[in-house]
Amino acid sequence: MPVAQSAQLFHNVIAGKRVESRSGNTFESRNPAHWDQVLGVFPRSGKEDVAAAVAAAQVAFPSWRSLPAPSRGEILLKAAMLLEQRKEELARTMTQEMGKVLIEARGDVQEAIDMGKYIAGGARRPTGETVPSELRNKWAMTTRVPIGTVGIITPWNFPMAIPSWKIFPALLAGNTVVFKPAEDTPLCALRLVEIFEEAGLPAGVLNIVFGLGEEAGEALIRHPGVGAIAFTGSSEVGAHIGEVCGASLKRYSVELGGKNPIIVMDDADLSLAVDGALWGAFGTSGQRCTASSRLIVHDKVYDRFLGELKEHVLGLRLGDGLDESVEVGPVINEKQLERIHSYTGIGREEGAKLVTGGNIAKTPATAGGFFYEPTVFAEVAPTMRIAKEEIFGPTVVVLRVAGFEEAVAAANESSYGLSASIYTSNVNYAFAAMEALNTGIVYVNAPTIGAEIQLPFGGVKSTGNGHRDAGTLAMEQFTEVKSIYVDFSGRLQRAQIDTDR
Ligand code: UN1
């Protein structure tokens, strides 16, 4: 597509300077609700640009790490406060660039604010433990040290929250960062970086390179000067990152897909469960790794639940998320729209019953954008592809089960393990589910989305590699533990050997 005349040209930020890509190549950011609207033109960076950013980050590292953590925290707190001041403006940019409806965009910025304050507030918290030594006149303790330069690669679906989960703790720990945001949401990422600059972050501590995953992202994960990679995105890319980092023994943390179930028991508050399913499945047009994409419903309430769900889905308003009466915005781009639609074909072929939706939306409110009708498949078997594969769009599948055991078994029958939920009024079922659901996050009487930053976020099985973002574990992926022994006895003391204590 031709570049619109008015589109602003943006740059990478390397060592505090605005720089073009070495190749001079660019790409555009467009509004998924109005594809003819170009939000900006960004450098399409390659290996050399990434190398320049890593070099800048390495130069900035010694003085940043030697700054006391409380001083680093002051800058991060200022960044959080600036995010708070600009919340509305940032949310509007996000809705235009990513498509999520305004209340959700505000929530995304709020999550970044929360994370910033939480991490900044931790600047004076313990970084280790002191334990007894087995010998006299000897201390044993740990501290956490930064890794060095870390590469942060983030998705488009939470353009400010997810980068914040990673950037704030990486910086508090004393690391310097090369940030490669998703190619669909570069403007939101740049706005975030500008806020850190304004908050007083020294040049080179946070560098941003725009570009495609297979070019800039690939160069970043392969760069020997990068000590760790933190990534959120697809399982396919996560596995690739694991292979590349594994081969060079680089640390990496990956937060990947989900196929998150809501179990609806026969004793559930049904309208609460329907509300939860609607919000969990169609919020952010289903484009959350936490989206409630499987509804596992007890046979006794199945028909009533499905009837109520369908009625509500038909009432959902699609359109531009800047219109505050709109409930479901566009999906991110044409490729995703086609992928989502292809799953409707797969579901039909597999013999699932299409209850509602199943089409690319074609109304005046959706013209010129990438909108998909909220789609419900019923009578879905756990073995079907639509029950197993992450669609990442407004498509939900409904499974019928005979009781609690079968529901939990169906819920756990997934290669993913991010988030799961149960709606029930029976405390025994609630606690049994909390124990039995094999996911990193469990909800009771709430949908599978909506994690708060003060608890760790992440999943089991192919959702990740055991790391967690946020919460009390936020610093772990960005630090190394150092164990320190101090012997002030003035003589040789031999651990495990000198027993004359
Ligand atoms: C994601 O979809 O990748 O729990 C993150 C939630 C949000 C974060 C989602 N707080 O739904």
Short mmCIF file of C-alpha atoms and ligand atoms in Angstrom, two decimals:
data_model
loop_
_atom_site.label_atom_id
_atom_site.label_comp_id
_atom_site.label_asym_id
_atom_site.label_seq_id
_atom_site.Cartn_x
_atom_site.Cartn_y
_atom_site.Cartn_z
CA MET A 1 0.00 0.00 0.00
CA PRO A 2 1.27 3.51 -0.68
CA VAL A 3 2.45 5.49 2.31
CA ALA A 4 -0.01 8.24 3.15
CA GLN A 5 1.46 11.71 2.70
CA SER A 6 0.74 12.80 6.25
CA ALA A 7 2.19 9.75 8.01
CA GLN A 8 4.88 10.69 10.48
CA LEU A 9 8.26 9.01 10.30
CA PHE A 10 9.53 7.65 13.61
CA HIS A 11 12.95 6.33 14.58
CA ASN A 12 14.70 3.76 16.68
CA VAL A 13 16.02 5.09 19.99
CA ILE A 14 19.60 3.97 20.49
CA ALA A 15 21.87 5.56 23.11
CA GLY A 16 19.24 8.28 23.48
CA LYS A 17 19.45 9.24 19.81
CA ARG A 18 16.81 8.99 17.11
CA VAL A 19 18.20 6.83 14.34
CA GLU A 20 16.87 5.36 11.12
CA SER A 21 17.46 1.75 10.19
CA ARG A 22 20.79 1.27 8.44
CA SER A 23 19.00 -0.10 5.40
CA GLY A 24 16.61 2.84 5.31
CA ASN A 25 13.72 0.33 5.11
CA THR A 26 10.48 1.13 6.90
CA PHE A 27 7.09 -0.34 7.73
CA GLU A 28 3.77 1.24 8.63
CA SER A 29 1.53 1.06 11.63
CA ARG A 30 -2.14 1.17 10.66
CA ASN A 31 -5.44 1.31 12.49
CA PRO A 32 -7.14 -2.11 12.34
CA ALA A 33 -10.57 -0.45 12.58
CA HIS A 34 -9.81 1.87 9.61
CA TRP A 35 -7.02 0.31 7.62
CA ASP A 36 -6.53 3.39 5.47
CA GLN A 37 -5.42 5.31 8.57
CA VAL A 38 -1.65 5.22 8.94
CA LEU A 39 -0.43 6.05 12.44
CA GLY A 40 3.22 6.22 11.58
CA VAL A 41 6.12 4.87 9.61
CA PHE A 42 8.82 3.02 11.53
CA PRO A 43 12.32 1.75 10.79
CA ARG A 44 12.47 -1.86 9.67
CA SER A 45 15.57 -2.75 11.61
CA GLY A 46 18.03 -5.51 10.92
CA LYS A 47 21.09 -7.11 12.41
CA GLU A 48 23.26 -3.97 12.34
CA ASP A 49 20.62 -1.86 14.06
CA VAL A 50 20.24 -4.47 16.77
CA ALA A 51 24.02 -4.64 17.17
CA ALA A 52 24.15 -0.86 17.61
CA ALA A 53 21.41 -1.01 20.25
CA VAL A 54 23.12 -3.83 22.14
CA ALA A 55 26.42 -1.94 22.06
CA ALA A 56 24.69 1.15 23.47
CA ALA A 57 23.07 -0.92 26.20
CA GLN A 58 26.40 -2.48 27.11
CA VAL A 59 28.04 0.94 27.39
CA ALA A 60 25.25 2.16 29.64
CA PHE A 61 25.34 -0.90 31.90
CA PRO A 62 28.18 -0.17 34.38
CA SER A 63 26.90 3.19 35.56
CA TRP A 64 23.25 2.09 35.60
CA ARG A 65 23.99 -1.00 37.69
CA SER A 66 26.13 1.00 40.10
CA LEU A 67 23.35 3.49 40.76
CA PRO A 68 21.71 2.47 44.06
CA ALA A 69 18.46 0.55 43.49
CA PRO A 70 16.39 3.19 45.37
CA SER A 71 17.68 5.81 42.89
CA ARG A 72 16.75 3.58 39.98
CA GLY A 73 13.37 3.14 41.66
CA GLU A 74 12.85 6.93 41.79
CA ILE A 75 13.14 7.13 38.01
CA LEU A 76 10.78 4.18 37.54
CA LEU A 77 8.24 5.74 39.89
CA LYS A 78 8.39 8.94 37.88
CA ALA A 79 7.75 6.92 34.72
CA ALA A 80 4.71 5.32 36.38
CA MET A 81 3.41 8.75 37.39
CA LEU A 82 3.85 10.05 33.84
CA LEU A 83 1.93 7.03 32.54
CA GLU A 84 -0.81 7.92 34.98
CA GLN A 85 -0.92 11.55 33.86
CA ARG A 86 -1.06 10.52 30.19
CA LYS A 87 -3.41 7.58 30.68
CA GLU A 88 -6.23 8.89 28.51
CA GLU A 89 -4.02 10.00 25.66
CA LEU A 90 -2.08 6.73 25.69
CA ALA A 91 -5.30 4.71 25.81
CA ARG A 92 -6.62 6.54 22.74
CA THR A 93 -3.41 5.88 20.85
CA MET A 94 -3.68 2.24 21.83
CA THR A 95 -7.27 1.90 20.64
CA GLN A 96 -6.27 3.39 17.31
CA GLU A 97 -3.20 1.29 16.87
CA MET A 98 -4.27 -2.03 18.36
CA GLY A 99 -8.06 -1.85 18.17
CA LYS A 100 -9.10 -2.80 21.71
CA VAL A 101 -12.04 -0.77 22.97
CA LEU A 102 -11.28 2.32 25.00
CA ILE A 103 -12.17 0.96 28.45
CA GLU A 104 -9.84 -1.96 27.82
CA ALA A 105 -7.08 0.30 26.49
CA ARG A 106 -7.38 2.32 29.69
CA GLY A 107 -7.09 -0.94 31.61
CA ASP A 108 -3.97 -1.87 29.66
CA VAL A 109 -2.32 1.46 30.55
CA GLN A 110 -3.52 1.04 34.15
CA GLU A 111 -1.82 -2.34 34.32
CA ALA A 112 1.42 -0.65 33.22
CA ILE A 113 0.94 2.06 35.89
CA ASP A 114 0.28 -0.58 38.55
CA MET A 115 3.36 -2.53 37.53
CA GLY A 116 5.53 0.58 37.55
CA LYS A 117 4.43 1.60 41.02
CA TYR A 118 4.72 -1.93 42.34
CA ILE A 119 8.24 -2.43 41.03
CA ALA A 120 9.42 1.06 42.01
CA GLY A 121 8.06 0.44 45.50
CA GLY A 122 10.23 -2.66 45.71
CA ALA A 123 13.44 -0.70 45.28
CA ARG A 124 14.15 -0.80 49.01
CA ARG A 125 12.98 -4.36 49.54
CA PRO A 126 15.33 -7.28 50.33
CA THR A 127 17.28 -8.74 47.43
CA GLY A 128 18.46 -11.78 49.29
CA GLU A 129 18.58 -13.69 52.51
CA THR A 130 21.05 -14.16 55.31
CA VAL A 131 21.25 -17.69 56.67
CA PRO A 132 23.28 -19.21 59.52
CA SER A 133 26.68 -20.57 58.67
CA GLU A 134 27.63 -23.93 60.12
CA LEU A 135 30.90 -22.36 61.28
CA ARG A 136 31.70 -19.70 63.85
CA ASN A 137 32.58 -16.16 62.73
CA LYS A 138 31.21 -16.69 59.29
CA TRP A 139 28.24 -15.26 57.48
CA ALA A 140 26.31 -16.79 54.62
CA MET A 141 23.95 -14.75 52.46
CA THR A 142 22.59 -14.17 48.98
CA THR A 143 22.05 -11.16 46.81
CA ARG A 144 20.59 -10.70 43.36
CA VAL A 145 22.66 -9.13 40.61
CA PRO A 146 21.63 -7.93 37.17
CA ILE A 147 22.28 -10.12 34.13
CA GLY A 148 23.62 -7.31 31.94
CA THR A 149 21.87 -6.39 28.73
CA VAL A 150 18.53 -8.10 28.25
CA GLY A 151 16.39 -8.34 25.13
CA ILE A 152 12.66 -7.80 25.59
CA ILE A 153 10.30 -8.90 22.81
CA THR A 154 6.62 -8.20 23.32
CA PRO A 155 3.29 -8.83 21.56
CA TRP A 156 0.71 -6.44 20.19
CA ASN A 157 -2.25 -7.53 22.31
CA PHE A 158 -1.14 -5.70 25.48
CA PRO A 159 1.05 -2.99 23.99
CA MET A 160 1.82 -1.26 27.29
CA ALA A 161 1.03 -3.75 30.06
CA ILE A 162 3.25 -6.58 28.84
CA PRO A 163 6.31 -4.41 28.07
CA SER A 164 5.84 -2.93 31.55
CA TRP A 165 5.80 -6.37 33.18
CA LYS A 166 9.27 -6.86 31.80
CA ILE A 167 10.92 -3.44 31.43
CA PHE A 168 10.25 -2.17 34.97
CA PRO A 169 11.77 -5.19 36.77
CA ALA A 170 14.63 -5.50 34.26
CA LEU A 171 15.58 -1.89 34.92
CA LEU A 172 15.10 -1.98 38.68
CA ALA A 173 17.47 -4.94 38.80
CA GLY A 174 20.13 -2.82 37.11
CA ASN A 175 19.99 -4.33 33.62
CA THR A 176 20.05 -2.32 30.45
CA VAL A 177 17.49 -3.19 27.79
CA VAL A 178 17.02 -3.60 24.06
CA PHE A 179 13.29 -3.58 23.44
CA LYS A 180 11.81 -5.02 20.23
CA PRO A 181 8.04 -4.48 20.28
CA ALA A 182 5.56 -6.20 17.98
CA GLU A 183 5.42 -4.73 14.50
CA ASP A 184 1.68 -4.11 14.84
CA THR A 185 1.99 -1.71 17.78
CA PRO A 186 5.20 0.30 17.45
CA LEU A 187 3.68 3.66 18.34
CA CYS A 188 2.47 2.50 21.77
CA ALA A 189 5.95 1.10 22.43
CA LEU A 190 7.63 4.34 21.42
CA ARG A 191 5.31 6.34 23.68
CA LEU A 192 6.34 4.10 26.57
CA VAL A 193 10.04 4.60 25.85
CA GLU A 194 9.56 8.37 25.60
CA ILE A 195 8.02 8.33 29.06
CA PHE A 196 11.07 6.56 30.51
CA GLU A 197 13.28 9.17 28.84
CA GLU A 198 11.20 11.98 30.27
CA ALA A 199 11.37 10.37 33.71
CA GLY A 200 15.15 10.76 33.57
CA LEU A 201 16.37 7.35 32.48
CA PRO A 202 19.96 7.80 31.26
CA ALA A 203 20.62 7.39 27.54
CA GLY A 204 21.37 3.84 26.45
CA VAL A 205 19.64 2.18 29.41
CA LEU A 206 16.48 1.49 27.40
CA ASN A 207 16.90 1.23 23.64
CA ILE A 208 14.16 0.42 21.16
CA VAL A 209 14.52 -1.17 17.76
CA PHE A 210 11.45 -1.50 15.59
CA GLY A 211 11.05 -4.21 13.03
CA LEU A 212 9.87 -7.68 12.21
CA GLY A 213 10.34 -10.71 14.41
CA GLU A 214 12.20 -12.66 11.77
CA GLU A 215 14.65 -9.80 11.24
CA ALA A 216 15.15 -7.57 14.29
CA GLY A 217 13.81 -10.16 16.76
CA GLU A 218 15.98 -12.89 15.31
CA ALA A 219 19.08 -10.70 15.48
CA LEU A 220 18.34 -9.87 19.11
CA ILE A 221 17.94 -13.47 20.28
CA ARG A 222 21.15 -14.45 18.48
CA HIS A 223 23.29 -11.55 19.71
CA PRO A 224 26.04 -12.81 22.02
CA GLY A 225 26.03 -9.55 23.98
CA VAL A 226 22.48 -10.16 25.17
CA GLY A 227 22.44 -12.05 28.46
CA ALA A 228 18.77 -12.98 28.54
CA ILE A 229 15.66 -12.83 26.40
CA ALA A 230 12.19 -12.19 27.81
CA PHE A 231 9.43 -12.91 25.33
CA THR A 232 5.65 -13.02 25.26
CA GLY A 233 3.98 -14.26 22.10
CA SER A 234 3.11 -17.39 20.17
CA SER A 235 4.20 -20.89 21.19
CA GLU A 236 5.75 -21.37 17.76
CA VAL A 237 8.07 -18.39 18.19
CA GLY A 238 8.66 -19.28 21.85
CA ALA A 239 9.90 -22.74 20.86
CA HIS A 240 12.21 -21.18 18.30
CA ILE A 241 13.60 -18.77 20.90
CA GLY A 242 14.16 -21.73 23.20
CA GLU A 243 16.16 -23.54 20.54
CA VAL A 244 18.32 -20.55 19.68
CA CYS A 245 18.94 -19.55 23.29
CA GLY A 246 19.45 -23.16 24.34
CA ALA A 247 22.16 -23.61 21.72
CA SER A 248 24.16 -20.68 23.12
CA LEU A 249 23.15 -21.32 26.76
CA LYS A 250 21.46 -17.95 26.97
CA ARG A 251 18.84 -17.40 29.63
CA TYR A 252 15.34 -16.96 28.30
CA SER A 253 11.80 -16.73 29.58
CA VAL A 254 8.83 -17.27 27.30
CA GLU A 255 5.18 -16.61 28.03
CA LEU A 256 3.11 -18.26 25.32
CA GLY A 257 -0.31 -19.48 24.28
CA GLY A 258 -3.38 -20.61 26.10
CA LYS A 259 -6.65 -22.45 25.54
CA ASN A 260 -8.24 -21.42 28.77
CA PRO A 261 -11.33 -23.22 30.06
CA ILE A 262 -14.25 -22.01 32.12
CA ILE A 263 -16.08 -24.85 33.86
CA VAL A 264 -19.74 -24.12 34.55
CA MET A 265 -21.15 -26.48 37.17
CA ASP A 266 -24.86 -27.22 37.56
CA ASP A 267 -24.92 -25.26 40.82
CA ALA A 268 -23.34 -22.15 39.30
CA ASP A 269 -24.98 -18.73 39.28
CA LEU A 270 -25.79 -19.02 35.59
CA SER A 271 -26.12 -15.38 34.67
CA LEU A 272 -22.82 -14.66 36.43
CA ALA A 273 -21.25 -17.47 34.40
CA VAL A 274 -22.70 -16.11 31.15
CA ASP A 275 -21.39 -12.63 31.94
CA GLY A 276 -17.99 -14.10 32.75
CA ALA A 277 -17.92 -16.17 29.57
CA LEU A 278 -18.84 -13.15 27.44
CA TRP A 279 -16.15 -10.99 28.98
CA GLY A 280 -13.56 -13.77 28.97
CA ALA A 281 -14.21 -14.93 25.41
CA PHE A 282 -14.94 -11.71 23.57
CA GLY A 283 -13.08 -9.06 25.56
CA THR A 284 -10.15 -7.79 23.46
CA SER A 285 -11.90 -9.66 20.62
CA GLY A 286 -10.57 -12.87 22.17
CA GLN A 287 -7.00 -11.74 21.57
CA ARG A 288 -5.62 -12.48 25.01
CA CYS A 289 -3.43 -15.40 25.90
CA THR A 290 -5.78 -15.67 28.87
CA ALA A 291 -8.99 -15.58 26.76
CA SER A 292 -11.74 -17.95 27.90
CA SER A 293 -11.77 -19.92 24.67
CA ARG A 294 -13.32 -23.14 26.03
CA LEU A 295 -16.57 -23.32 27.96
CA ILE A 296 -17.05 -26.67 29.68
CA VAL A 297 -20.64 -26.84 30.78
CA HIS A 298 -22.50 -29.31 32.98
CA ASP A 299 -25.14 -31.23 31.06
CA LYS A 300 -27.91 -30.14 33.46
CA VAL A 301 -27.46 -26.46 32.66
CA TYR A 302 -25.97 -26.74 29.17
CA ASP A 303 -29.04 -25.77 27.13
CA ARG A 304 -29.98 -22.86 29.36
CA PHE A 305 -26.41 -21.59 29.46
CA LEU A 306 -26.01 -21.84 25.69
CA GLY A 307 -29.35 -20.12 25.10
CA GLU A 308 -28.46 -17.19 27.35
CA LEU A 309 -24.96 -16.98 25.92
CA LYS A 310 -26.25 -16.84 22.34
CA GLU A 311 -28.75 -14.14 23.20
CA HIS A 312 -26.04 -11.96 24.72
CA VAL A 313 -23.54 -12.61 21.93
CA LEU A 314 -26.09 -11.46 19.36
CA GLY A 315 -26.39 -8.19 21.27
CA LEU A 316 -22.65 -7.40 21.26
CA ARG A 317 -21.82 -4.20 19.37
CA LEU A 318 -18.90 -4.25 16.99
CA GLY A 319 -17.06 -1.23 15.72
CA ASP A 320 -14.31 1.30 16.31
CA GLY A 321 -13.22 1.07 19.94
CA LEU A 322 -13.07 4.85 20.24
CA ASP A 323 -16.88 4.79 20.15
CA GLU A 324 -17.65 4.11 23.81
CA SER A 325 -20.81 2.16 23.03
CA VAL A 326 -18.79 -0.45 21.14
CA GLU A 327 -18.06 -3.68 23.00
CA VAL A 328 -15.97 -5.63 20.49
CA GLY A 329 -13.26 -3.97 18.43
CA PRO A 330 -11.43 -5.24 15.37
CA VAL A 331 -8.85 -8.00 15.26
CA ILE A 332 -5.29 -6.91 14.72
CA ASN A 333 -4.72 -7.44 11.00
CA GLU A 334 -5.88 -9.18 7.86
CA LYS A 335 -3.72 -12.24 8.40
CA GLN A 336 -5.26 -12.84 11.82
CA LEU A 337 -8.74 -12.24 10.43
CA GLU A 338 -8.16 -14.93 7.82
CA ARG A 339 -6.71 -17.31 10.38
CA ILE A 340 -9.71 -16.84 12.67
CA HIS A 341 -12.07 -17.39 9.75
CA SER A 342 -10.20 -20.52 8.71
CA TYR A 343 -10.96 -22.00 12.14
CA THR A 344 -14.67 -21.52 11.48
CA GLY A 345 -14.19 -23.72 8.41
CA ILE A 346 -12.27 -26.26 10.47
CA GLY A 347 -14.98 -26.33 13.16
CA ARG A 348 -17.68 -26.90 10.54
CA GLU A 349 -15.73 -29.71 8.93
CA GLU A 350 -15.12 -31.33 12.30
CA GLY A 351 -18.87 -31.45 12.84
CA ALA A 352 -19.22 -28.87 15.60
CA LYS A 353 -22.46 -26.91 15.68
CA LEU A 354 -22.09 -23.24 14.73
CA VAL A 355 -24.47 -21.48 17.12
CA THR A 356 -23.82 -17.92 16.06
CA GLY A 357 -21.27 -15.85 14.16
CA GLY A 358 -18.78 -17.47 11.85
CA ASN A 359 -18.39 -14.62 9.39
CA ILE A 360 -16.17 -11.70 8.66
CA ALA A 361 -18.33 -8.83 9.90
CA LYS A 362 -19.86 -6.66 7.21
CA THR A 363 -21.77 -3.76 8.64
CA PRO A 364 -21.36 0.00 8.15
CA ALA A 365 -19.59 0.19 11.55
CA THR A 366 -17.02 -2.41 10.54
CA ALA A 367 -16.37 -1.31 6.95
CA GLY A 368 -12.71 -0.63 6.24
CA GLY A 369 -11.47 -2.62 9.22
CA PHE A 370 -10.79 -6.22 10.25
CA PHE A 371 -13.78 -7.37 12.25
CA TYR A 372 -14.96 -10.87 12.99
CA GLU A 373 -18.39 -11.79 14.29
CA PRO A 374 -18.33 -13.16 17.83
CA THR A 375 -18.56 -16.87 17.15
CA VAL A 376 -19.86 -19.75 19.27
CA PHE A 377 -19.43 -23.43 18.44
CA ALA A 378 -21.41 -25.95 20.48
CA GLU A 379 -21.35 -29.75 20.79
CA VAL A 380 -17.59 -29.57 20.54
CA ALA A 381 -15.56 -32.68 21.35
CA PRO A 382 -12.26 -32.31 23.24
CA THR A 383 -10.46 -34.01 20.36
CA MET A 384 -11.46 -31.41 17.77
CA ARG A 385 -8.86 -28.93 16.58
CA ILE A 386 -11.10 -26.01 17.51
CA ALA A 387 -11.06 -27.34 21.10
CA LYS A 388 -7.29 -27.73 21.17
CA GLU A 389 -5.64 -25.01 19.12
CA GLU A 390 -5.33 -21.38 20.11
CA ILE A 391 -7.41 -19.31 17.68
CA PHE A 392 -6.67 -15.91 19.24
CA GLY A 393 -9.90 -14.33 18.11
CA PRO A 394 -13.56 -14.00 19.09
CA THR A 395 -14.34 -17.70 18.74
CA VAL A 396 -15.41 -19.80 21.70
CA VAL A 397 -16.16 -23.52 21.86
CA VAL A 398 -18.69 -25.11 24.21
CA LEU A 399 -18.20 -28.65 25.52
CA ARG A 400 -20.83 -30.71 27.34
CA VAL A 401 -19.81 -32.73 30.41
CA ALA A 402 -21.69 -35.01 32.82
CA GLY A 403 -20.05 -33.93 36.07
CA PHE A 404 -17.12 -32.47 37.97
CA GLU A 405 -14.54 -35.18 37.23
CA GLU A 406 -15.24 -35.10 33.53
CA ALA A 407 -15.13 -31.29 33.53
CA VAL A 408 -11.71 -31.17 35.17
CA ALA A 409 -10.39 -33.90 32.86
CA ALA A 410 -11.62 -31.95 29.82
CA ALA A 411 -10.15 -28.72 31.18
CA ASN A 412 -6.76 -30.36 31.66
CA GLU A 413 -6.84 -32.00 28.24
CA SER A 414 -4.81 -29.27 26.63
CA SER A 415 -1.21 -28.79 25.65
CA TYR A 416 -1.44 -25.36 27.25
CA GLY A 417 -1.78 -24.46 30.92
CA LEU A 418 -2.14 -20.75 31.47
CA SER A 419 -5.45 -19.96 33.13
CA ALA A 420 -8.61 -21.86 34.12
CA SER A 421 -11.83 -21.07 35.93
CA ILE A 422 -14.77 -22.72 37.63
CA TYR A 423 -18.21 -21.31 38.29
CA THR A 424 -19.83 -23.09 41.21
CA SER A 425 -21.54 -22.33 44.50
CA ASN A 426 -20.15 -25.49 46.06
CA VAL A 427 -17.05 -24.78 48.13
CA ASN A 428 -15.89 -28.38 47.79
CA TYR A 429 -15.92 -28.19 44.01
CA ALA A 430 -14.17 -24.83 44.15
CA PHE A 431 -11.29 -26.11 46.26
CA ALA A 432 -11.07 -29.43 44.43
CA ALA A 433 -10.79 -27.49 41.15
CA MET A 434 -8.15 -25.14 42.61
CA GLU A 435 -6.09 -28.23 43.31
CA ALA A 436 -6.83 -30.25 40.19
CA LEU A 437 -6.72 -27.67 37.40
CA ASN A 438 -3.29 -27.90 35.83
CA THR A 439 -2.67 -24.24 35.02
CA GLY A 440 -0.54 -21.40 36.33
CA ILE A 441 -3.61 -19.31 37.21
CA VAL A 442 -6.99 -20.46 38.56
CA TYR A 443 -10.12 -18.37 39.04
CA VAL A 444 -13.22 -19.20 41.03
CA ASN A 445 -16.44 -17.51 39.91
CA ALA A 446 -14.57 -15.19 37.58
CA PRO A 447 -13.43 -15.64 33.97
CA THR A 448 -9.91 -16.63 32.95
CA ILE A 449 -8.81 -13.07 32.14
CA GLY A 450 -8.00 -10.17 34.41
CA ALA A 451 -4.86 -11.10 36.28
CA GLU A 452 -3.57 -8.43 38.69
CA ILE A 453 0.12 -7.54 38.65
CA GLN A 454 0.81 -8.32 42.31
CA LEU A 455 0.50 -12.06 41.69
CA PRO A 456 2.86 -13.99 39.43
CA PHE A 457 1.59 -14.42 35.86
CA GLY A 458 2.42 -17.45 33.76
CA GLY A 459 1.50 -20.98 32.90
CA VAL A 460 2.52 -24.61 32.83
CA LYS A 461 3.03 -27.10 29.99
CA SER A 462 3.59 -25.45 26.59
CA THR A 463 2.43 -22.05 27.87
CA GLY A 464 5.95 -21.30 28.97
CA ASN A 465 9.24 -22.50 30.38
CA GLY A 466 8.55 -22.15 34.07
CA HIS A 467 9.11 -18.44 34.49
CA ARG A 468 6.60 -15.95 35.80
CA ASP A 469 6.05 -12.30 35.01
CA ALA A 470 5.00 -9.82 37.70
CA GLY A 471 4.16 -10.39 41.35
CA THR A 472 6.75 -11.42 43.89
CA LEU A 473 8.61 -13.38 41.20
CA ALA A 474 8.97 -10.41 38.82
CA MET A 475 12.69 -9.92 39.44
CA GLU A 476 13.76 -13.54 39.01
CA GLN A 477 14.03 -13.69 35.25
CA PHE A 478 16.11 -10.51 35.23
CA THR A 479 18.60 -11.38 37.95
CA GLU A 480 21.19 -13.94 38.89
CA VAL A 481 21.48 -15.14 42.47
CA LYS A 482 24.88 -14.74 44.06
CA SER A 483 25.68 -16.69 47.23
CA ILE A 484 28.27 -14.99 49.41
CA TYR A 485 30.30 -16.36 52.35
CA VAL A 486 32.27 -14.05 54.60
CA ASP A 487 34.70 -15.69 57.01
CA PHE A 488 35.91 -13.28 59.67
CA SER A 489 37.54 -15.90 61.92
CA GLY A 490 41.05 -15.13 60.64
CA ARG A 491 41.85 -18.81 60.18
CA LEU A 492 41.09 -21.54 57.69
CA GLN A 493 37.72 -23.07 58.45
CA ARG A 494 36.66 -26.06 56.41
CA ALA A 495 32.95 -26.50 55.77
CA GLN A 496 31.64 -30.02 56.22
CA ILE A 497 34.96 -31.05 57.81
CA ASP A 498 35.67 -28.97 60.89
CA THR A 499 33.22 -30.39 63.37
CA ASP A 500 34.76 -29.01 66.58
CA ARG A 501 32.12 -26.34 66.78
C1 UN1 B 1 -2.09 -11.61 27.68
O1 UN1 B 1 -3.14 -11.88 27.15
O2 UN1 B 1 -1.02 -11.90 27.09
O3 UN1 B 1 -4.96 -11.45 32.77
C2 UN1 B 1 -1.97 -10.92 28.99
C3 UN1 B 1 -5.23 -10.75 31.78
C4 UN1 B 1 -4.42 -9.51 31.54
C5 UN1 B 1 -3.12 -9.85 30.88
C6 UN1 B 1 -3.27 -10.68 29.65
N1 UN1 B 1 -4.19 -8.85 32.79
O4 UN1 B 1 -6.12 -11.04 31.00
#
